[in-house]
PDB file of C-alpha atoms in Angstrom:
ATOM      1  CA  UNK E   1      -2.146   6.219   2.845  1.00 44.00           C
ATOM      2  CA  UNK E   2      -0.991   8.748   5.590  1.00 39.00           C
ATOM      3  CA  UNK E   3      -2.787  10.457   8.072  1.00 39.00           C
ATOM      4  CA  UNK E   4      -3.657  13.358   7.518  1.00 39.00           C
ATOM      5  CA  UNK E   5      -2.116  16.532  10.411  1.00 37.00           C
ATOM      6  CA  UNK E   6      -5.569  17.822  10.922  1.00 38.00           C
ATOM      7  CA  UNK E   7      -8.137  15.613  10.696  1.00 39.00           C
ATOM      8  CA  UNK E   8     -11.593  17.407   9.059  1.00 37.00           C
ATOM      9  CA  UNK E   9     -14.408  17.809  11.004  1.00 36.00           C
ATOM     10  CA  UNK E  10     -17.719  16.352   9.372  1.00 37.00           C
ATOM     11  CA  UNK E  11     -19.603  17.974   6.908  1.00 39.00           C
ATOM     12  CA  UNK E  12     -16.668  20.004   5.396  1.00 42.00           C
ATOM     13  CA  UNK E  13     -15.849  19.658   1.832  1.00 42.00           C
ATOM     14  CA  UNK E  14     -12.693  21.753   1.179  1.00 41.00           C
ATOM     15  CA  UNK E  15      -9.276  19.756   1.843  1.00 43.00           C
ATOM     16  CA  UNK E  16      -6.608  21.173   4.146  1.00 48.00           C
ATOM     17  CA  UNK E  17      -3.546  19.665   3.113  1.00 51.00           C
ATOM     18  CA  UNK E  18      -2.508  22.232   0.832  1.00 44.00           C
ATOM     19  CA  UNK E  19      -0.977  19.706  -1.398  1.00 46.00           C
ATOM     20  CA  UNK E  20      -4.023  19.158  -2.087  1.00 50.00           C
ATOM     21  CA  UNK E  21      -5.415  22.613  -2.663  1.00 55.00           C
ATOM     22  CA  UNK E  22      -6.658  22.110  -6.156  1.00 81.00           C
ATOM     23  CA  UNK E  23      -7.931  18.162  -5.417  1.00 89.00           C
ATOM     24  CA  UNK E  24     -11.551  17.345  -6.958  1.00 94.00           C
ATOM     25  CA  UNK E  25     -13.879  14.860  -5.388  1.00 96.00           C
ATOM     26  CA  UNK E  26     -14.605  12.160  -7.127  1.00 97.00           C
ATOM     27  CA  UNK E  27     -16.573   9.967  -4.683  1.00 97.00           C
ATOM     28  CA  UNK E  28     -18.352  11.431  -2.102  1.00 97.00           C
ATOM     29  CA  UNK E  29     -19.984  10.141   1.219  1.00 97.00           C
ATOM     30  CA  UNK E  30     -23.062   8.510  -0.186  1.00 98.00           C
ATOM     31  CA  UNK E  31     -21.329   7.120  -3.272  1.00 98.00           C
ATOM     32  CA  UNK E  32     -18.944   4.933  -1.454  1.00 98.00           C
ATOM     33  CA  UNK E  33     -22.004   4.147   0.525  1.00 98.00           C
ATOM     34  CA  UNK E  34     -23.340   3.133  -2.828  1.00 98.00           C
ATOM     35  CA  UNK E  35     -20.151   0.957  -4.191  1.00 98.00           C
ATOM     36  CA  UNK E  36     -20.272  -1.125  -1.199  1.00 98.00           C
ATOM     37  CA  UNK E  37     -23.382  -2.003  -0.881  1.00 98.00           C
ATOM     38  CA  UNK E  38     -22.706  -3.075  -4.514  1.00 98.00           C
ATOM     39  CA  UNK E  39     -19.384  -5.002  -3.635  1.00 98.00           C
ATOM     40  CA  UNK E  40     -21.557  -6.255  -0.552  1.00 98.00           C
ATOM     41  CA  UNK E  41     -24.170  -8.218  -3.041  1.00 98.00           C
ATOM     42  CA  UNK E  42     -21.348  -8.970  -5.166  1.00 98.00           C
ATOM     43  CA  UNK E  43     -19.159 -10.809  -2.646  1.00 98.00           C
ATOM     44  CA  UNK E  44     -22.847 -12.938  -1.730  1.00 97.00           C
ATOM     45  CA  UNK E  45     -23.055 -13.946  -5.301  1.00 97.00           C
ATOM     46  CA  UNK E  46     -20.016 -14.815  -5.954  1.00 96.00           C
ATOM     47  CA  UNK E  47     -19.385 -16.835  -2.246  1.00 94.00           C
ATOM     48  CA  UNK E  48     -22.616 -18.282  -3.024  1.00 91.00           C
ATOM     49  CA  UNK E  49     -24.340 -16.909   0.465  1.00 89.00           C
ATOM     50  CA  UNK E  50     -20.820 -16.097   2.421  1.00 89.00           C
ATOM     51  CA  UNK E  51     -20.683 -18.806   4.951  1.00 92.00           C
ATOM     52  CA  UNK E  52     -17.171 -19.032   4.688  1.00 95.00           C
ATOM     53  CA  UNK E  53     -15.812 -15.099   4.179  1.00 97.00           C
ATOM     54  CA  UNK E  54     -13.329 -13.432   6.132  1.00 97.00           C
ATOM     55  CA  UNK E  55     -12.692 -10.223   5.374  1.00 98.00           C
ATOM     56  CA  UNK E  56      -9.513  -8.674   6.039  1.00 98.00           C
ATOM     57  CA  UNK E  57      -8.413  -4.461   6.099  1.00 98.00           C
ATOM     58  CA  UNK E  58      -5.425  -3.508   5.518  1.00 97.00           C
ATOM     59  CA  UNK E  59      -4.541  -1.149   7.503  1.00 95.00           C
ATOM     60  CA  UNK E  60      -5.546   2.352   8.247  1.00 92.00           C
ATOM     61  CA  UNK E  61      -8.498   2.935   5.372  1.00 97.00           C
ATOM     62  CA  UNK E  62      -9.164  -0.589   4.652  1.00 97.00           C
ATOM     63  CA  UNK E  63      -9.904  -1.512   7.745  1.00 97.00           C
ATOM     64  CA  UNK E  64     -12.470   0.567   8.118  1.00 98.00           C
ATOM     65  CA  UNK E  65     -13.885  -0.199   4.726  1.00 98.00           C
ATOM     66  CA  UNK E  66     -13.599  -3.877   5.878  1.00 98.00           C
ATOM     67  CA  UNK E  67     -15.712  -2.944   8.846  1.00 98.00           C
ATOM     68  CA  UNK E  68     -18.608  -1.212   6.929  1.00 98.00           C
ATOM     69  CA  UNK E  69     -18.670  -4.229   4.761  1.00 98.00           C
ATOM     70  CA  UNK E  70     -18.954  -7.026   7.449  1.00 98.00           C
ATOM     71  CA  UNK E  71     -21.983  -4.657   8.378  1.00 98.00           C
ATOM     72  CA  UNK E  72     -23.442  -4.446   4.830  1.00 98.00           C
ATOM     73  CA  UNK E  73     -23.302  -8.506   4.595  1.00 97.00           C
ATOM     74  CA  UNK E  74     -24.356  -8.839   7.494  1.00 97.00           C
ATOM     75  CA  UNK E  75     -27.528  -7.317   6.430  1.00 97.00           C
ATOM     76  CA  UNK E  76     -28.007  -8.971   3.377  1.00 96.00           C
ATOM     77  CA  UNK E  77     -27.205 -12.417   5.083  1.00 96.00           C
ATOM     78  CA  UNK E  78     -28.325 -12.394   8.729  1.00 96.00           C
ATOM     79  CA  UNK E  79     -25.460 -13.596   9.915  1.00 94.00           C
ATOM     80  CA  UNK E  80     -21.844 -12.138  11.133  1.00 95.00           C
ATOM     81  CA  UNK E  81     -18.614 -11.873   8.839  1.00 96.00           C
ATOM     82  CA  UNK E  82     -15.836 -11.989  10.836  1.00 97.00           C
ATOM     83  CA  UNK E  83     -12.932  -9.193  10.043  1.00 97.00           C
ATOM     84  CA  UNK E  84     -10.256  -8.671  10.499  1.00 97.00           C
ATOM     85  CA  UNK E  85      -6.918  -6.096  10.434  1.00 97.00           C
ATOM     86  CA  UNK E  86      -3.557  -7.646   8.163  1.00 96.00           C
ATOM     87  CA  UNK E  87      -0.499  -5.266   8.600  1.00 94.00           C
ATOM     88  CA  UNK E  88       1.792  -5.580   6.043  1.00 93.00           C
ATOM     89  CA  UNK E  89       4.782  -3.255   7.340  1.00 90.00           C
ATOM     90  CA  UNK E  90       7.672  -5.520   7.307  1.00 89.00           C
ATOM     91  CA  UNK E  91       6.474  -7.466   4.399  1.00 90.00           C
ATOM     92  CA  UNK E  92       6.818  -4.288   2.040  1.00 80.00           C
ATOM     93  CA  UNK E  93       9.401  -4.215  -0.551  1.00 73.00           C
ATOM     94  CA  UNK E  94      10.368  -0.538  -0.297  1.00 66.00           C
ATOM     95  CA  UNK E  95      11.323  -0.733   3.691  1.00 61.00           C
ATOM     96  CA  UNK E  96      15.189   0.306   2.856  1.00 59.00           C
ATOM     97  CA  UNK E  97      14.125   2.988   0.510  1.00 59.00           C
ATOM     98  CA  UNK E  98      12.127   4.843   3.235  1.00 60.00           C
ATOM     99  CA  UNK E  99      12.108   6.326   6.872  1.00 58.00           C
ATOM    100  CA  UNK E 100      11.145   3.524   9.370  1.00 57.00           C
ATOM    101  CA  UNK E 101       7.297   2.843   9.611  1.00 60.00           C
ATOM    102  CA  UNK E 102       5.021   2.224  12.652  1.00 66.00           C
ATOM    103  CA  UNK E 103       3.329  -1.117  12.397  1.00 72.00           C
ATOM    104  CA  UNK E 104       0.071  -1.259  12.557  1.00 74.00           C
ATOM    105  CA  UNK E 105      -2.301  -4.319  14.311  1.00 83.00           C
ATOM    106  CA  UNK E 106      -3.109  -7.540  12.545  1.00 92.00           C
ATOM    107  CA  UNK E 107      -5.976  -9.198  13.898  1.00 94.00           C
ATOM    108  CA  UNK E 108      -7.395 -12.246  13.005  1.00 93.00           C
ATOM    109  CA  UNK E 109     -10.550 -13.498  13.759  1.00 92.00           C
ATOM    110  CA  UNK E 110     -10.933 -16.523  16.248  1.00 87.00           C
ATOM    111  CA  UNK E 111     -11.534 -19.274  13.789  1.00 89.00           C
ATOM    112  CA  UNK E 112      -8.982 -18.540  11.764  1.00 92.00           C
ATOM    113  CA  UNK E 113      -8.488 -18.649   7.962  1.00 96.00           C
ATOM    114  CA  UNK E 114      -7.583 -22.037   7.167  1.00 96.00           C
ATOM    115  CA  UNK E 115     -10.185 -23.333   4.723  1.00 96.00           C
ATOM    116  CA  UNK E 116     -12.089 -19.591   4.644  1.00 97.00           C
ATOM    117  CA  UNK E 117     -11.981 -17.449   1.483  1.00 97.00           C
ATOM    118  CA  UNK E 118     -10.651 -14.423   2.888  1.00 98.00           C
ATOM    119  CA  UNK E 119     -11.272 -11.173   1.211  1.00 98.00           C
ATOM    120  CA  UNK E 120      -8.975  -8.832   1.427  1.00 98.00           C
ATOM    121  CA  UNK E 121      -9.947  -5.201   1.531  1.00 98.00           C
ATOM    122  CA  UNK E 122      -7.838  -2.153   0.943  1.00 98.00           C
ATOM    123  CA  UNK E 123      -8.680   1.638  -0.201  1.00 98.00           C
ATOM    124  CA  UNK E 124      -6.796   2.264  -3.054  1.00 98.00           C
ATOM    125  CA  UNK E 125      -4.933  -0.236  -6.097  1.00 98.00           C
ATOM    126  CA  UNK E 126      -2.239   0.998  -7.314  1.00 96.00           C
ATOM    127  CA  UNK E 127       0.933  -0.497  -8.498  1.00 95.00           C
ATOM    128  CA  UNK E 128      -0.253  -3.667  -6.885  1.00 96.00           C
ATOM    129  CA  UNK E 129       3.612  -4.235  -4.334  1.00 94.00           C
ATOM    130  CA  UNK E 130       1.178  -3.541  -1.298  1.00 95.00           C
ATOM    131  CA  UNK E 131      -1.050  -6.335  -2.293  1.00 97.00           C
ATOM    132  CA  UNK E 132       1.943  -8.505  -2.676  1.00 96.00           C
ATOM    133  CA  UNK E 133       2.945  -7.448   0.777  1.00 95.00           C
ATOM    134  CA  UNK E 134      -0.242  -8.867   2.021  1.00 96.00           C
ATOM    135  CA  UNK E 135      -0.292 -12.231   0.038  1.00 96.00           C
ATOM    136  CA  UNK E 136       2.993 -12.969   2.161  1.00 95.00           C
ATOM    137  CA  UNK E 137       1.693 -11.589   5.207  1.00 95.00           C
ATOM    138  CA  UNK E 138      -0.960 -14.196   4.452  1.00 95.00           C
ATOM    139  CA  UNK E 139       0.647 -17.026   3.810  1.00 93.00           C
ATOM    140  CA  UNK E 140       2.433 -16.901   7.197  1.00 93.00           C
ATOM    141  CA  UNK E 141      -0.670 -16.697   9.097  1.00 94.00           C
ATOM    142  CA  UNK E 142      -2.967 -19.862   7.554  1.00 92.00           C
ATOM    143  CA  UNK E 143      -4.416 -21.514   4.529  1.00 95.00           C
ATOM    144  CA  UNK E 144      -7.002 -19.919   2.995  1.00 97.00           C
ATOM    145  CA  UNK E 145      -9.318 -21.780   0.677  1.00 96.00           C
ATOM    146  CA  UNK E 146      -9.138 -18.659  -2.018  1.00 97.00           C
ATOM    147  CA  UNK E 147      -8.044 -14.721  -1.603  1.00 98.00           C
ATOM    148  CA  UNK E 148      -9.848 -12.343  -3.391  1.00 98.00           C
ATOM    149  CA  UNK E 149      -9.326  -8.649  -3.119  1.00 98.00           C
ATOM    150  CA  UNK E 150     -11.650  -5.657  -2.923  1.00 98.00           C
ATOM    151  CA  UNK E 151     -10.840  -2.130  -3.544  1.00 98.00           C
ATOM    152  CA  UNK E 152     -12.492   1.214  -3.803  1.00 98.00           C
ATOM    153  CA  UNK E 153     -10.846   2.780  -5.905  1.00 98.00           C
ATOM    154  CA  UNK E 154      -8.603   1.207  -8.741  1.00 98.00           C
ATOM    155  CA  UNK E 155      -6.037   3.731 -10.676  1.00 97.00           C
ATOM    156  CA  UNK E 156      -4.273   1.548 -12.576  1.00 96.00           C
ATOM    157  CA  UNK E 157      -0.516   1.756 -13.502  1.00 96.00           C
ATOM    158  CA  UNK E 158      -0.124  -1.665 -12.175  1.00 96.00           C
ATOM    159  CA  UNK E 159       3.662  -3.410 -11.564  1.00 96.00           C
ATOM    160  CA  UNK E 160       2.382  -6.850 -10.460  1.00 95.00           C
ATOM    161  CA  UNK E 161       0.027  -8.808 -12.080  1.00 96.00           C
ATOM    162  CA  UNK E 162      -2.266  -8.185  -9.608  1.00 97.00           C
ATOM    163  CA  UNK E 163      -6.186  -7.644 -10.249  1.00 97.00           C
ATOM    164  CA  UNK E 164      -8.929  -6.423  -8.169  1.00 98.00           C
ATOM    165  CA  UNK E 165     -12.025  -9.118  -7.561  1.00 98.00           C
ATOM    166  CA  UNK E 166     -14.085  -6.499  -6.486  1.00 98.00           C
ATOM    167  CA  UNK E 167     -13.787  -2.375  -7.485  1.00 98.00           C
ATOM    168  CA  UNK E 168     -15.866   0.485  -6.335  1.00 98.00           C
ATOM    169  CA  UNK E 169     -14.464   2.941  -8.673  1.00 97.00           C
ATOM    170  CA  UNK E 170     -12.078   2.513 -11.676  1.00 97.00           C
ATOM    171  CA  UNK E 171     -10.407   5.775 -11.909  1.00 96.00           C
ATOM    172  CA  UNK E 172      -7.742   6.034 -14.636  1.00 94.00           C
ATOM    173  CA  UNK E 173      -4.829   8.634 -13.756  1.00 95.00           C
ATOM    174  CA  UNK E 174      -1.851  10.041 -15.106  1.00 95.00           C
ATOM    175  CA  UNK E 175       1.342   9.258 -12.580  1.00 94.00           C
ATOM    176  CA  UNK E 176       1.533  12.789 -12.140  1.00 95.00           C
ATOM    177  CA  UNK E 177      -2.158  12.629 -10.496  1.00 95.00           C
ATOM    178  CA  UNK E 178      -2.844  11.803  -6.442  1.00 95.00           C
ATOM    179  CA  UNK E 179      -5.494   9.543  -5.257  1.00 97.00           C
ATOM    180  CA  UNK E 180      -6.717  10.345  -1.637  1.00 96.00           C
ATOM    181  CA  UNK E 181      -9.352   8.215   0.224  1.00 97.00           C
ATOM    182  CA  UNK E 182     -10.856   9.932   3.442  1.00 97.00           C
ATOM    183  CA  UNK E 183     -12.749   8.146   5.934  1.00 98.00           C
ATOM    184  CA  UNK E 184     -15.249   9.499   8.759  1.00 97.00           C
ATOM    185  CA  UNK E 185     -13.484   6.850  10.543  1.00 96.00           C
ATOM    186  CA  UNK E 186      -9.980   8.608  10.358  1.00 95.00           C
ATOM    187  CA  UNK E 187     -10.564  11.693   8.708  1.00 96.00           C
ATOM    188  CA  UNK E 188     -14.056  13.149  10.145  1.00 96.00           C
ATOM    189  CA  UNK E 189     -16.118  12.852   6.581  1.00 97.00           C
ATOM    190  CA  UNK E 190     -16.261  10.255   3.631  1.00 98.00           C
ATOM    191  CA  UNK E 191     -14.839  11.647   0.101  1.00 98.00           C
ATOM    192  CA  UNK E 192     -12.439  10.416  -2.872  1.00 98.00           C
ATOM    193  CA  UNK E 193      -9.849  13.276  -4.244  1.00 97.00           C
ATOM    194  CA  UNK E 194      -8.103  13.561  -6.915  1.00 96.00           C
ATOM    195  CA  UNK E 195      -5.463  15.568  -7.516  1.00 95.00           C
ATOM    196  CA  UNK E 196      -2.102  16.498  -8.917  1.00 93.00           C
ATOM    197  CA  UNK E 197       1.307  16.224  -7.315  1.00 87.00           C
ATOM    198  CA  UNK E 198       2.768  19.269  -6.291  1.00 78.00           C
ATOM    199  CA  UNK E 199       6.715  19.511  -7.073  1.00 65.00           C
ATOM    200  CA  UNK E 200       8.620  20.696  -3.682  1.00 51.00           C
ATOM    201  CA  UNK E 201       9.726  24.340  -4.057  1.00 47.00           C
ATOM    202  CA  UNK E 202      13.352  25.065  -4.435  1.00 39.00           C
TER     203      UNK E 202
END
């Protein structure tokens, strides 16, 4: 998702894009703490302890989301997760249909991902084509012994046959809805809005 022009300073709870004038929270600050510490303990279950997890953001939100849940694991485990950063830019379907994009970083941790089951971590599912984007970023970059995925909020309307290991929040919207994840990170204070899409004016 974009960045936003002003970025809010902590503690406020009113948006200031005004295209988002009449957005709702949904999530707030210690809910998404909430969801992952929940998709913390869930990735330890399933990994059976996490020796081998990488976790991967993609970039902006999800790598800060990937970040906060190296730290949770780390926690639960006692040991460090490495993460990581995969940008996806040139790997994106749509890159005729739009204005050129700045790329982002992709960093990969030291050891690699050959044999690691690397998580991949992003803010919002949607139609699923970014995901895509990131399996073939992926594949150029190693051999992982398994991907899953991890989201905090899922909204459906899916294109791909793409599904979420680990979700946060499932949200179901209409297409005429907007689904906005703001980070302290990036955005000064932790929320999820919804919204609905304003038409441009003639």
């Amino acid at each position: 998702m974009d960045k936003q022009d002003n970025r809010q300073a902590a503690g406020q709870h009113a948006p200031q894009d005004p295209r988002q004038a009449d957005a709702r929270p949904v999530l707030e600050g210690p809910d998404i703490a909430r969801v992952l510490t929940r998709i913390a303990h869930e990735i330890v279950e399933r990994a059976k302890g996490a020796d081998d997890v990488v976790l991967l953001g993609i970039p902006t939100r999800g790598v800060f989301l990937a970040q906060r849940l190296a730290a949770k694991l780390e926690q639960i485990t006692g040991r460090t997760i490495p993460v990581g950063s995969l940008d996806i830019t040139m790997y994106r379907d749509d890159l005729r249909m739009h204005p050129p994009r700045a790329l982002a970083r992709t960093e990969i941790p030291g050891d690699g991902l050959d044999g690691r089951l690397v998580v991949l971590v992003d803010d919002v599912l949607f139609s699923g084509r970014t995901i895509r984007a990131a399996l073939d970023a992926l594949n150029d970059l190693g051999r992982p012994r398994a991907v899953q995925l991890a989201v905090l909020v899922d909204r459906g309307h899916r294109e791909l046959p793409i599904r979420a290991d680990y979700v946060g929040k499932n949200l179901p919207t209409s297409l005429r809805e907007t689904v906005k994840v703001q980070l302290a990170e990036e955005d000064g204070r932790d929320t999820v809005l919804l919204g609905v899409k304003q038409t441009a004016q003639q």
